[in-house]
Amino acid sequence: MRIGIYNNETAESQRVTKLLKAEMKRSGLTYVEEDPDVVVTIGGDGTLLSAFHHYQKELNKIRFVGIHTGHLGFYTDWRSFEIDDLVDSLVNDSGQSVSYPLLDMKATYSDGQMENYVALNESTIRNITRTMVCDVFINNHLFENFRGDGLCISTPTGSTAYNKSVGGAIMDPNSIGFQLAEMASLNNRVFRTLGSPIIFGANTELILRLRDENGHVLTCDRDQWMLKSEKERYLTELSYSVSKQRINFAQYRHNDFWSRVKDSFIGGVH
């Protein structure tokens, strides 16, 4: 089995990377920089997000394992002092995995060009110069006219990230769908939106048609673009749907999602 390692640049992550490579070599595991079967990320959830996008074209043949060297993350199961146990799991790997749905995003510009992205956590669209206005279509039917700070579209596993901060619901990662949450929507007798998170099913397409040409900031996980009108080229539409791709984690001891939620946001029960 071919093992890749993707780490951040902190001193602790560098130390753990060196230790992991040494233990893998002693155990007869093969370290590779290209075409891995399993990718071990060392850092936190941000590092795993970066690794996900780095290996995005190879998701169908890669499983991920996360070691966290800082704060406890949702995607990182192992601690830096558990290297021996992790290496034993890699040596005895039988291909076991757990997978989660992803989010497809398509951006369309005024010149007809389109760009495609895949998100593990979420995509957001905001306007930082004025109130954002867009028409929201569900399966090509106009649902509402949104006016506010912006919108957050998240995956089930990403529902505990930025989505939760803007008031979105937490989704069970075993569900196949995605979620739309509003950021500071304007609701009065002139402008009216649903005002609550919406959870869509596997076959739903969400379309956002923007009314303004300038000032938009688009994100996909950790990537961000400030979109400006240049020579009649500006963002006009975003469409979202459940991706045909999925992310796979090596299930050596992949922690239960709801246990992660409890530990992260509730803590001990008194």
PDB file of N, CA and C in Angstrom, residues 154-247:
ATOM      1  N   SER A 154     -23.780  24.446   2.321  1.00  0.00           N
ATOM      2  CA  SER A 154     -22.863  23.531   3.002  1.00  0.00           C
ATOM      3  C   SER A 154     -23.231  22.070   2.789  1.00  0.00           C
ATOM      4  N   THR A 155     -22.227  21.212   2.953  1.00  0.00           N
ATOM      5  CA  THR A 155     -22.418  19.764   2.928  1.00  0.00           C
ATOM      6  C   THR A 155     -22.891  19.292   4.308  1.00  0.00           C
ATOM      7  N   PRO A 156     -23.331  18.037   4.440  1.00  0.00           N
ATOM      8  CA  PRO A 156     -23.694  17.533   5.770  1.00  0.00           C
ATOM      9  C   PRO A 156     -22.539  17.607   6.773  1.00  0.00           C
ATOM     10  N   THR A 157     -21.338  17.161   6.391  1.00  0.00           N
ATOM     11  CA  THR A 157     -20.214  17.241   7.335  1.00  0.00           C
ATOM     12  C   THR A 157     -19.792  18.686   7.563  1.00  0.00           C
ATOM     13  N   GLY A 158     -19.943  19.542   6.548  1.00  0.00           N
ATOM     14  CA  GLY A 158     -19.608  20.949   6.703  1.00  0.00           C
ATOM     15  C   GLY A 158     -20.646  21.741   7.472  1.00  0.00           C
ATOM     16  N   SER A 159     -21.760  21.104   7.825  1.00  0.00           N
ATOM     17  CA  SER A 159     -22.823  21.832   8.528  1.00  0.00           C
ATOM     18  C   SER A 159     -22.413  22.266   9.928  1.00  0.00           C
ATOM     19  N   THR A 160     -21.346  21.669  10.483  1.00  0.00           N
ATOM     20  CA  THR A 160     -20.873  22.061  11.816  1.00  0.00           C
ATOM     21  C   THR A 160     -19.833  23.176  11.751  1.00  0.00           C
ATOM     22  N   ALA A 161     -19.487  23.617  10.545  1.00  0.00           N
ATOM     23  CA  ALA A 161     -18.451  24.643  10.386  1.00  0.00           C
ATOM     24  C   ALA A 161     -19.102  26.030  10.276  1.00  0.00           C
ATOM     25  N   TYR A 162     -18.790  26.769   9.221  1.00  0.00           N
ATOM     26  CA  TYR A 162     -19.308  28.137   9.087  1.00  0.00           C
ATOM     27  C   TYR A 162     -20.833  28.162   9.056  1.00  0.00           C
ATOM     28  N   ASN A 163     -21.434  27.146   8.477  1.00  0.00           N
ATOM     29  CA  ASN A 163     -22.887  27.044   8.430  1.00  0.00           C
ATOM     30  C   ASN A 163     -23.518  27.182   9.814  1.00  0.00           C
ATOM     31  N   LYS A 164     -22.945  26.512  10.801  1.00  0.00           N
ATOM     32  CA  LYS A 164     -23.474  26.592  12.161  1.00  0.00           C
ATOM     33  C   LYS A 164     -23.342  28.005  12.714  1.00  0.00           C
ATOM     34  N   SER A 165     -22.251  28.688  12.361  1.00  0.00           N
ATOM     35  CA  SER A 165     -22.019  30.043  12.863  1.00  0.00           C
ATOM     36  C   SER A 165     -23.059  31.032  12.359  1.00  0.00           C
ATOM     37  N   VAL A 166     -23.618  30.781  11.175  1.00  0.00           N
ATOM     38  CA  VAL A 166     -24.620  31.697  10.623  1.00  0.00           C
ATOM     39  C   VAL A 166     -26.042  31.214  10.893  1.00  0.00           C
ATOM     40  N   GLY A 167     -26.187  30.234  11.780  1.00  0.00           N
ATOM     41  CA  GLY A 167     -27.517  29.790  12.191  1.00  0.00           C
ATOM     42  C   GLY A 167     -28.079  28.619  11.425  1.00  0.00           C
ATOM     43  N   GLY A 168     -27.242  27.918  10.644  1.00  0.00           N
ATOM     44  CA  GLY A 168     -27.718  26.751   9.919  1.00  0.00           C
ATOM     45  C   GLY A 168     -27.908  25.547  10.823  1.00  0.00           C
ATOM     46  N   ALA A 169     -28.612  24.558  10.306  1.00  0.00           N
ATOM     47  CA  ALA A 169     -28.857  23.328  11.063  1.00  0.00           C
ATOM     48  C   ALA A 169     -27.692  22.370  10.897  1.00  0.00           C
ATOM     49  N   ILE A 170     -27.511  21.475  11.847  1.00  0.00           N
ATOM     50  CA  ILE A 170     -26.508  20.419  11.737  1.00  0.00           C
ATOM     51  C   ILE A 170     -27.174  19.204  11.085  1.00  0.00           C
ATOM     52  N   MET A 171     -26.539  18.712   9.994  1.00  0.00           N
ATOM     53  CA  MET A 171     -27.091  17.591   9.249  1.00  0.00           C
ATOM     54  C   MET A 171     -26.364  16.299   9.590  1.00  0.00           C
ATOM     55  N   ASP A 172     -27.096  15.208   9.609  1.00  0.00           N
ATOM     56  CA  ASP A 172     -26.495  13.892   9.749  1.00  0.00           C
ATOM     57  C   ASP A 172     -25.684  13.601   8.486  1.00  0.00           C
ATOM     58  N   PRO A 173     -24.398  13.258   8.608  1.00  0.00           N
ATOM     59  CA  PRO A 173     -23.570  13.027   7.426  1.00  0.00           C
ATOM     60  C   PRO A 173     -23.981  11.794   6.631  1.00  0.00           C
ATOM     61  N   ASN A 174     -24.857  10.951   7.197  1.00  0.00           N
ATOM     62  CA  ASN A 174     -25.355   9.808   6.443  1.00  0.00           C
ATOM     63  C   ASN A 174     -26.461  10.217   5.461  1.00  0.00           C
ATOM     64  N   SER A 175     -26.971  11.435   5.609  1.00  0.00           N
ATOM     65  CA  SER A 175     -27.946  11.939   4.656  1.00  0.00           C
ATOM     66  C   SER A 175     -27.212  12.458   3.421  1.00  0.00           C
ATOM     67  N   ILE A 176     -27.825  12.322   2.270  1.00  0.00           N
ATOM     68  CA  ILE A 176     -27.219  12.784   1.026  1.00  0.00           C
ATOM     69  C   ILE A 176     -27.980  14.027   0.578  1.00  0.00           C
ATOM     70  N   GLY A 177     -27.365  15.153   0.720  1.00  0.00           N
ATOM     71  CA  GLY A 177     -28.001  16.411   0.383  1.00  0.00           C
ATOM     72  C   GLY A 177     -27.079  17.570   0.710  1.00  0.00           C
ATOM     73  N   PHE A 178     -27.634  18.764   0.775  1.00  0.00           N
ATOM     74  CA  PHE A 178     -26.862  19.940   1.152  1.00  0.00           C
ATOM     75  C   PHE A 178     -27.812  20.974   1.734  1.00  0.00           C
ATOM     76  N   GLN A 179     -27.270  22.084   2.195  1.00  0.00           N
ATOM     77  CA  GLN A 179     -28.046  23.039   2.976  1.00  0.00           C
ATOM     78  C   GLN A 179     -27.786  24.473   2.537  1.00  0.00           C
ATOM     79  N   LEU A 180     -28.819  25.291   2.611  1.00  0.00           N
ATOM     80  CA  LEU A 180     -28.723  26.722   2.347  1.00  0.00           C
ATOM     81  C   LEU A 180     -29.046  27.479   3.624  1.00  0.00           C
ATOM     82  N   ALA A 181     -28.136  28.364   4.042  1.00  0.00           N
ATOM     83  CA  ALA A 181     -28.357  29.186   5.227  1.00  0.00           C
ATOM     84  C   ALA A 181     -28.137  30.655   4.868  1.00  0.00           C
ATOM     85  N   GLU A 182     -28.963  31.515   5.426  1.00  0.00           N
ATOM     86  CA  GLU A 182     -28.897  32.940   5.132  1.00  0.00           C
ATOM     87  C   GLU A 182     -27.939  33.651   6.073  1.00  0.00           C
ATOM     88  N   MET A 183     -27.317  34.713   5.558  1.00  0.00           N
ATOM     89  CA  MET A 183     -26.487  35.591   6.380  1.00  0.00           C
ATOM     90  C   MET A 183     -27.176  36.951   6.459  1.00  0.00           C
ATOM     91  N   ALA A 184     -27.726  37.243   7.624  1.00  0.00           N
ATOM     92  CA  ALA A 184     -28.324  38.554   7.902  1.00  0.00           C
ATOM     93  C   ALA A 184     -29.255  39.006   6.790  1.00  0.00           C
ATOM     94  N   SER A 185     -30.287  38.218   6.510  1.00  0.00           N
ATOM     95  CA  SER A 185     -31.255  38.592   5.476  1.00  0.00           C
ATOM     96  C   SER A 185     -32.133  39.741   5.962  1.00  0.00           C
ATOM     97  N   LEU A 186     -32.574  40.559   5.002  1.00  0.00           N
ATOM     98  CA  LEU A 186     -33.496  41.649   5.298  1.00  0.00           C
ATOM     99  C   LEU A 186     -34.917  41.129   5.145  1.00  0.00           C
ATOM    100  N   ASN A 187     -35.683  41.194   6.204  1.00  0.00           N
ATOM    101  CA  ASN A 187     -37.061  40.734   6.163  1.00  0.00           C
ATOM    102  C   ASN A 187     -37.976  41.830   6.702  1.00  0.00           C
ATOM    103  N   ASN A 188     -38.740  42.424   5.806  1.00  0.00           N
ATOM    104  CA  ASN A 188     -39.709  43.460   6.164  1.00  0.00           C
ATOM    105  C   ASN A 188     -40.871  43.387   5.181  1.00  0.00           C
ATOM    106  N   ARG A 189     -41.709  44.408   5.120  1.00  0.00           N
ATOM    107  CA  ARG A 189     -42.869  44.328   4.241  1.00  0.00           C
ATOM    108  C   ARG A 189     -42.510  44.492   2.768  1.00  0.00           C
ATOM    109  N   VAL A 190     -41.256  44.919   2.498  1.00  0.00           N
ATOM    110  CA  VAL A 190     -40.797  45.072   1.118  1.00  0.00           C
ATOM    111  C   VAL A 190     -40.026  43.848   0.661  1.00  0.00           C
ATOM    112  N   PHE A 191     -39.085  43.382   1.497  1.00  0.00           N
ATOM    113  CA  PHE A 191     -38.251  42.229   1.165  1.00  0.00           C
ATOM    114  C   PHE A 191     -38.595  41.083   2.108  1.00  0.00           C
ATOM    115  N   ARG A 192     -38.776  39.900   1.553  1.00  0.00           N
ATOM    116  CA  ARG A 192     -39.181  38.763   2.362  1.00  0.00           C
ATOM    117  C   ARG A 192     -38.490  37.502   1.869  1.00  0.00           C
ATOM    118  N   THR A 193     -37.806  36.794   2.791  1.00  0.00           N
ATOM    119  CA  THR A 193     -37.243  35.476   2.502  1.00  0.00           C
ATOM    120  C   THR A 193     -37.789  34.486   3.517  1.00  0.00           C
ATOM    121  N   LEU A 194     -37.480  33.211   3.307  1.00  0.00           N
ATOM    122  CA  LEU A 194     -37.966  32.195   4.238  1.00  0.00           C
ATOM    123  C   LEU A 194     -37.415  32.425   5.635  1.00  0.00           C
ATOM    124  N   GLY A 195     -36.159  32.854   5.707  1.00  0.00           N
ATOM    125  CA  GLY A 195     -35.576  33.222   7.000  1.00  0.00           C
ATOM    126  C   GLY A 195     -35.110  32.065   7.850  1.00  0.00           C
ATOM    127  N   SER A 196     -35.077  30.867   7.306  1.00  0.00           N
ATOM    128  CA  SER A 196     -34.601  29.701   8.053  1.00  0.00           C
ATOM    129  C   SER A 196     -33.777  28.833   7.128  1.00  0.00           C
ATOM    130  N   PRO A 197     -32.928  27.956   7.688  1.00  0.00           N
ATOM    131  CA  PRO A 197     -32.130  27.068   6.832  1.00  0.00           C
ATOM    132  C   PRO A 197     -33.025  26.146   6.013  1.00  0.00           C
ATOM    133  N   ILE A 198     -32.543  25.802   4.822  1.00  0.00           N
ATOM    134  CA  ILE A 198     -33.260  24.868   3.956  1.00  0.00           C
ATOM    135  C   ILE A 198     -32.337  23.687   3.661  1.00  0.00           C
ATOM    136  N   ILE A 199     -32.826  22.476   3.865  1.00  0.00           N
ATOM    137  CA  ILE A 199     -32.063  21.269   3.568  1.00  0.00           C
ATOM    138  C   ILE A 199     -32.636  20.628   2.314  1.00  0.00           C
ATOM    139  N   PHE A 200     -31.751  20.434   1.326  1.00  0.00           N
ATOM    140  CA  PHE A 200     -32.170  19.889   0.030  1.00  0.00           C
ATOM    141  C   PHE A 200     -31.763  18.424  -0.087  1.00  0.00           C
ATOM    142  N   GLY A 201     -32.505  17.693  -0.905  1.00  0.00           N
ATOM    143  CA  GLY A 201     -32.221  16.290  -1.134  1.00  0.00           C
ATOM    144  C   GLY A 201     -31.195  16.065  -2.226  1.00  0.00           C
ATOM    145  N   ALA A 202     -30.967  14.791  -2.519  1.00  0.00           N
ATOM    146  CA  ALA A 202     -29.880  14.401  -3.410  1.00  0.00           C
ATOM    147  C   ALA A 202     -30.075  14.873  -4.840  1.00  0.00           C
ATOM    148  N   ASN A 203     -31.321  15.064  -5.289  1.00  0.00           N
ATOM    149  CA  ASN A 203     -31.580  15.388  -6.689  1.00  0.00           C
ATOM    150  C   ASN A 203     -31.956  16.850  -6.920  1.00  0.00           C
ATOM    151  N   THR A 204     -31.721  17.686  -5.933  1.00  0.00           N
ATOM    152  CA  THR A 204     -32.089  19.097  -6.037  1.00  0.00           C
ATOM    153  C   THR A 204     -30.954  19.916  -6.628  1.00  0.00           C
ATOM    154  N   GLU A 205     -31.309  20.871  -7.467  1.00  0.00           N
ATOM    155  CA  GLU A 205     -30.350  21.865  -7.949  1.00  0.00           C
ATOM    156  C   GLU A 205     -30.766  23.235  -7.431  1.00  0.00           C
ATOM    157  N   LEU A 206     -29.838  23.910  -6.792  1.00  0.00           N
ATOM    158  CA  LEU A 206     -30.048  25.259  -6.283  1.00  0.00           C
ATOM    159  C   LEU A 206     -29.329  26.238  -7.208  1.00  0.00           C
ATOM    160  N   ILE A 207     -30.022  27.266  -7.664  1.00  0.00           N
ATOM    161  CA  ILE A 207     -29.436  28.257  -8.560  1.00  0.00           C
ATOM    162  C   ILE A 207     -29.591  29.644  -7.946  1.00  0.00           C
ATOM    163  N   LEU A 208     -28.499  30.386  -7.910  1.00  0.00           N
ATOM    164  CA  LEU A 208     -28.500  31.772  -7.419  1.00  0.00           C
ATOM    165  C   LEU A 208     -28.147  32.678  -8.588  1.00  0.00           C
ATOM    166  N   ARG A 209     -29.055  33.574  -8.957  1.00  0.00           N
ATOM    167  CA  ARG A 209     -28.806  34.534 -10.028  1.00  0.00           C
ATOM    168  C   ARG A 209     -28.596  35.917  -9.425  1.00  0.00           C
ATOM    169  N   LEU A 210     -27.373  36.426  -9.590  1.00  0.00           N
ATOM    170  CA  LEU A 210     -26.962  37.662  -8.949  1.00  0.00           C
ATOM    171  C   LEU A 210     -27.415  38.872  -9.745  1.00  0.00           C
ATOM    172  N   ARG A 211     -27.796  39.913  -9.039  1.00  0.00           N
ATOM    173  CA  ARG A 211     -28.278  41.116  -9.713  1.00  0.00           C
ATOM    174  C   ARG A 211     -27.206  42.189  -9.859  1.00  0.00           C
ATOM    175  N   ASP A 212     -26.205  42.177  -8.986  1.00  0.00           N
ATOM    176  CA  ASP A 212     -25.131  43.178  -9.042  1.00  0.00           C
ATOM    177  C   ASP A 212     -23.916  42.616  -9.759  1.00  0.00           C
ATOM    178  N   GLU A 213     -23.153  43.500 -10.379  1.00  0.00           N
ATOM    179  CA  GLU A 213     -21.970  43.070 -11.121  1.00  0.00           C
ATOM    180  C   GLU A 213     -20.714  43.069 -10.262  1.00  0.00           C
ATOM    181  N   ASN A 214     -20.607  43.959  -9.280  1.00  0.00           N
ATOM    182  CA  ASN A 214     -19.367  44.138  -8.534  1.00  0.00           C
ATOM    183  C   ASN A 214     -19.526  43.832  -7.048  1.00  0.00           C
ATOM    184  N   GLY A 215     -18.375  43.622  -6.401  1.00  0.00           N
ATOM    185  CA  GLY A 215     -18.330  43.528  -4.949  1.00  0.00           C
ATOM    186  C   GLY A 215     -18.531  42.151  -4.368  1.00  0.00           C
ATOM    187  N   HIS A 216     -18.694  41.130  -5.209  1.00  0.00           N
ATOM    188  CA  HIS A 216     -18.960  39.796  -4.679  1.00  0.00           C
ATOM    189  C   HIS A 216     -17.670  39.104  -4.243  1.00  0.00           C
ATOM    190  N   VAL A 217     -17.781  38.376  -3.149  1.00  0.00           N
ATOM    191  CA  VAL A 217     -16.709  37.504  -2.678  1.00  0.00           C
ATOM    192  C   VAL A 217     -17.259  36.088  -2.661  1.00  0.00           C
ATOM    193  N   LEU A 218     -16.610  35.204  -3.414  1.00  0.00           N
ATOM    194  CA  LEU A 218     -17.028  33.816  -3.523  1.00  0.00           C
ATOM    195  C   LEU A 218     -16.007  32.933  -2.831  1.00  0.00           C
ATOM    196  N   THR A 219     -16.467  31.979  -2.035  1.00  0.00           N
ATOM    197  CA  THR A 219     -15.561  31.045  -1.382  1.00  0.00           C
ATOM    198  C   THR A 219     -15.958  29.612  -1.685  1.00  0.00           C
ATOM    199  N   CYS A 220     -14.957  28.745  -1.666  1.00  0.00           N
ATOM    200  CA  CYS A 220     -15.164  27.292  -1.736  1.00  0.00           C
ATOM    201  C   CYS A 220     -14.180  26.690  -0.745  1.00  0.00           C
ATOM    202  N   ASP A 221     -14.683  26.254   0.401  1.00  0.00           N
ATOM    203  CA  ASP A 221     -13.827  25.832   1.510  1.00  0.00           C
ATOM    204  C   ASP A 221     -12.858  26.963   1.857  1.00  0.00           C
ATOM    205  N   ARG A 222     -11.557  26.757   1.748  1.00  0.00           N
ATOM    206  CA  ARG A 222     -10.587  27.770   2.164  1.00  0.00           C
ATOM    207  C   ARG A 222     -10.201  28.727   1.033  1.00  0.00           C
ATOM    208  N   ASP A 223     -10.645  28.438  -0.189  1.00  0.00           N
ATOM    209  CA  ASP A 223     -10.320  29.310  -1.318  1.00  0.00           C
ATOM    210  C   ASP A 223     -11.308  30.464  -1.399  1.00  0.00           C
ATOM    211  N   GLN A 224     -10.808  31.639  -1.761  1.00  0.00           N
ATOM    212  CA  GLN A 224     -11.649  32.831  -1.810  1.00  0.00           C
ATOM    213  C   GLN A 224     -11.298  33.662  -3.044  1.00  0.00           C
ATOM    214  N   TRP A 225     -12.346  34.209  -3.686  1.00  0.00           N
ATOM    215  CA  TRP A 225     -12.149  35.057  -4.860  1.00  0.00           C
ATOM    216  C   TRP A 225     -12.920  36.356  -4.682  1.00  0.00           C
ATOM    217  N   MET A 226     -12.250  37.485  -4.873  1.00  0.00           N
ATOM    218  CA  MET A 226     -12.907  38.782  -4.940  1.00  0.00           C
ATOM    219  C   MET A 226     -13.224  39.027  -6.400  1.00  0.00           C
ATOM    220  N   LEU A 227     -14.499  39.099  -6.737  1.00  0.00           N
ATOM    221  CA  LEU A 227     -14.930  39.146  -8.130  1.00  0.00           C
ATOM    222  C   LEU A 227     -15.251  40.574  -8.541  1.00  0.00           C
ATOM    223  N   LYS A 228     -14.555  41.060  -9.541  1.00  0.00           N
ATOM    224  CA  LYS A 228     -14.765  42.412 -10.038  1.00  0.00           C
ATOM    225  C   LYS A 228     -15.161  42.364 -11.506  1.00  0.00           C
ATOM    226  N   SER A 229     -15.948  43.344 -11.918  1.00  0.00           N
ATOM    227  CA  SER A 229     -16.350  43.442 -13.316  1.00  0.00           C
ATOM    228  C   SER A 229     -15.180  43.965 -14.144  1.00  0.00           C
ATOM    229  N   GLU A 230     -14.747  43.150 -15.104  1.00  0.00           N
ATOM    230  CA  GLU A 230     -13.646  43.537 -15.961  1.00  0.00           C
ATOM    231  C   GLU A 230     -14.008  43.235 -17.409  1.00  0.00           C
ATOM    232  N   LYS A 231     -14.074  44.286 -18.231  1.00  0.00           N
ATOM    233  CA  LYS A 231     -14.374  44.132 -19.656  1.00  0.00           C
ATOM    234  C   LYS A 231     -15.642  43.306 -19.868  1.00  0.00           C
ATOM    235  N   GLU A 232     -16.679  43.688 -19.152  1.00  0.00           N
ATOM    236  CA  GLU A 232     -17.984  43.048 -19.304  1.00  0.00           C
ATOM    237  C   GLU A 232     -18.025  41.603 -18.801  1.00  0.00           C
ATOM    238  N   ARG A 233     -16.999  41.174 -18.082  1.00  0.00           N
ATOM    239  CA  ARG A 233     -17.020  39.823 -17.522  1.00  0.00           C
ATOM    240  C   ARG A 233     -17.247  39.898 -16.027  1.00  0.00           C
ATOM    241  N   TYR A 234     -18.364  39.355 -15.574  1.00  0.00           N
ATOM    242  CA  TYR A 234     -18.661  39.346 -14.151  1.00  0.00           C
ATOM    243  C   TYR A 234     -19.510  38.118 -13.840  1.00  0.00           C
ATOM    244  N   LEU A 235     -19.557  37.750 -12.574  1.00  0.00           N
ATOM    245  CA  LEU A 235     -20.302  36.575 -12.142  1.00  0.00           C
ATOM    246  C   LEU A 235     -21.800  36.838 -12.245  1.00  0.00           C
ATOM    247  N   THR A 236     -22.514  35.949 -12.889  1.00  0.00           N
ATOM    248  CA  THR A 236     -23.961  36.121 -13.039  1.00  0.00           C
ATOM    249  C   THR A 236     -24.766  35.050 -12.311  1.00  0.00           C
ATOM    250  N   GLU A 237     -24.226  33.844 -12.196  1.00  0.00           N
ATOM    251  CA  GLU A 237     -25.027  32.751 -11.655  1.00  0.00           C
ATOM    252  C   GLU A 237     -24.159  31.706 -10.971  1.00  0.00           C
ATOM    253  N   LEU A 238     -24.690  31.125  -9.912  1.00  0.00           N
ATOM    254  CA  LEU A 238     -24.068  29.993  -9.228  1.00  0.00           C
ATOM    255  C   LEU A 238     -25.092  28.872  -9.138  1.00  0.00           C
ATOM    256  N   SER A 239     -24.655  27.654  -9.419  1.00  0.00           N
ATOM    257  CA  SER A 239     -25.547  26.514  -9.241  1.00  0.00           C
ATOM    258  C   SER A 239     -24.881  25.486  -8.336  1.00  0.00           C
ATOM    259  N   TYR A 240     -25.674  24.847  -7.487  1.00  0.00           N
ATOM    260  CA  TYR A 240     -25.173  23.892  -6.505  1.00  0.00           C
ATOM    261  C   TYR A 240     -25.978  22.599  -6.567  1.00  0.00           C
ATOM    262  N   SER A 241     -25.298  21.486  -6.376  1.00  0.00           N
ATOM    263  CA  SER A 241     -25.953  20.182  -6.329  1.00  0.00           C
ATOM    264  C   SER A 241     -25.030  19.201  -5.614  1.00  0.00           C
ATOM    265  N   VAL A 242     -25.563  18.053  -5.244  1.00  0.00           N
ATOM    266  CA  VAL A 242     -24.746  17.010  -4.627  1.00  0.00           C
ATOM    267  C   VAL A 242     -23.786  16.468  -5.678  1.00  0.00           C
ATOM    268  N   SER A 243     -22.517  16.386  -5.312  1.00  0.00           N
ATOM    269  CA  SER A 243     -21.498  15.911  -6.237  1.00  0.00           C
ATOM    270  C   SER A 243     -21.613  14.402  -6.454  1.00  0.00           C
ATOM    271  N   LYS A 244     -21.199  13.955  -7.630  1.00  0.00           N
ATOM    272  CA  LYS A 244     -21.094  12.520  -7.885  1.00  0.00           C
ATOM    273  C   LYS A 244     -19.883  11.922  -7.172  1.00  0.00           C
ATOM    274  N   GLN A 245     -18.931  12.780  -6.793  1.00  0.00           N
ATOM    275  CA  GLN A 245     -17.772  12.326  -6.032  1.00  0.00           C
ATOM    276  C   GLN A 245     -18.099  12.284  -4.545  1.00  0.00           C
ATOM    277  N   ARG A 246     -17.343  11.504  -3.807  1.00  0.00           N
ATOM    278  CA  ARG A 246     -17.437  11.452  -2.351  1.00  0.00           C
ATOM    279  C   ARG A 246     -16.033  11.438  -1.780  1.00  0.00           C
ATOM    280  N   ILE A 247     -15.904  11.840  -0.519  1.00  0.00           N
ATOM    281  CA  ILE A 247     -14.621  11.724   0.153  1.00  0.00           C
ATOM    282  C   ILE A 247     -14.640  10.458   0.999  1.00  0.00           C
TER     283      ILE A 247
END
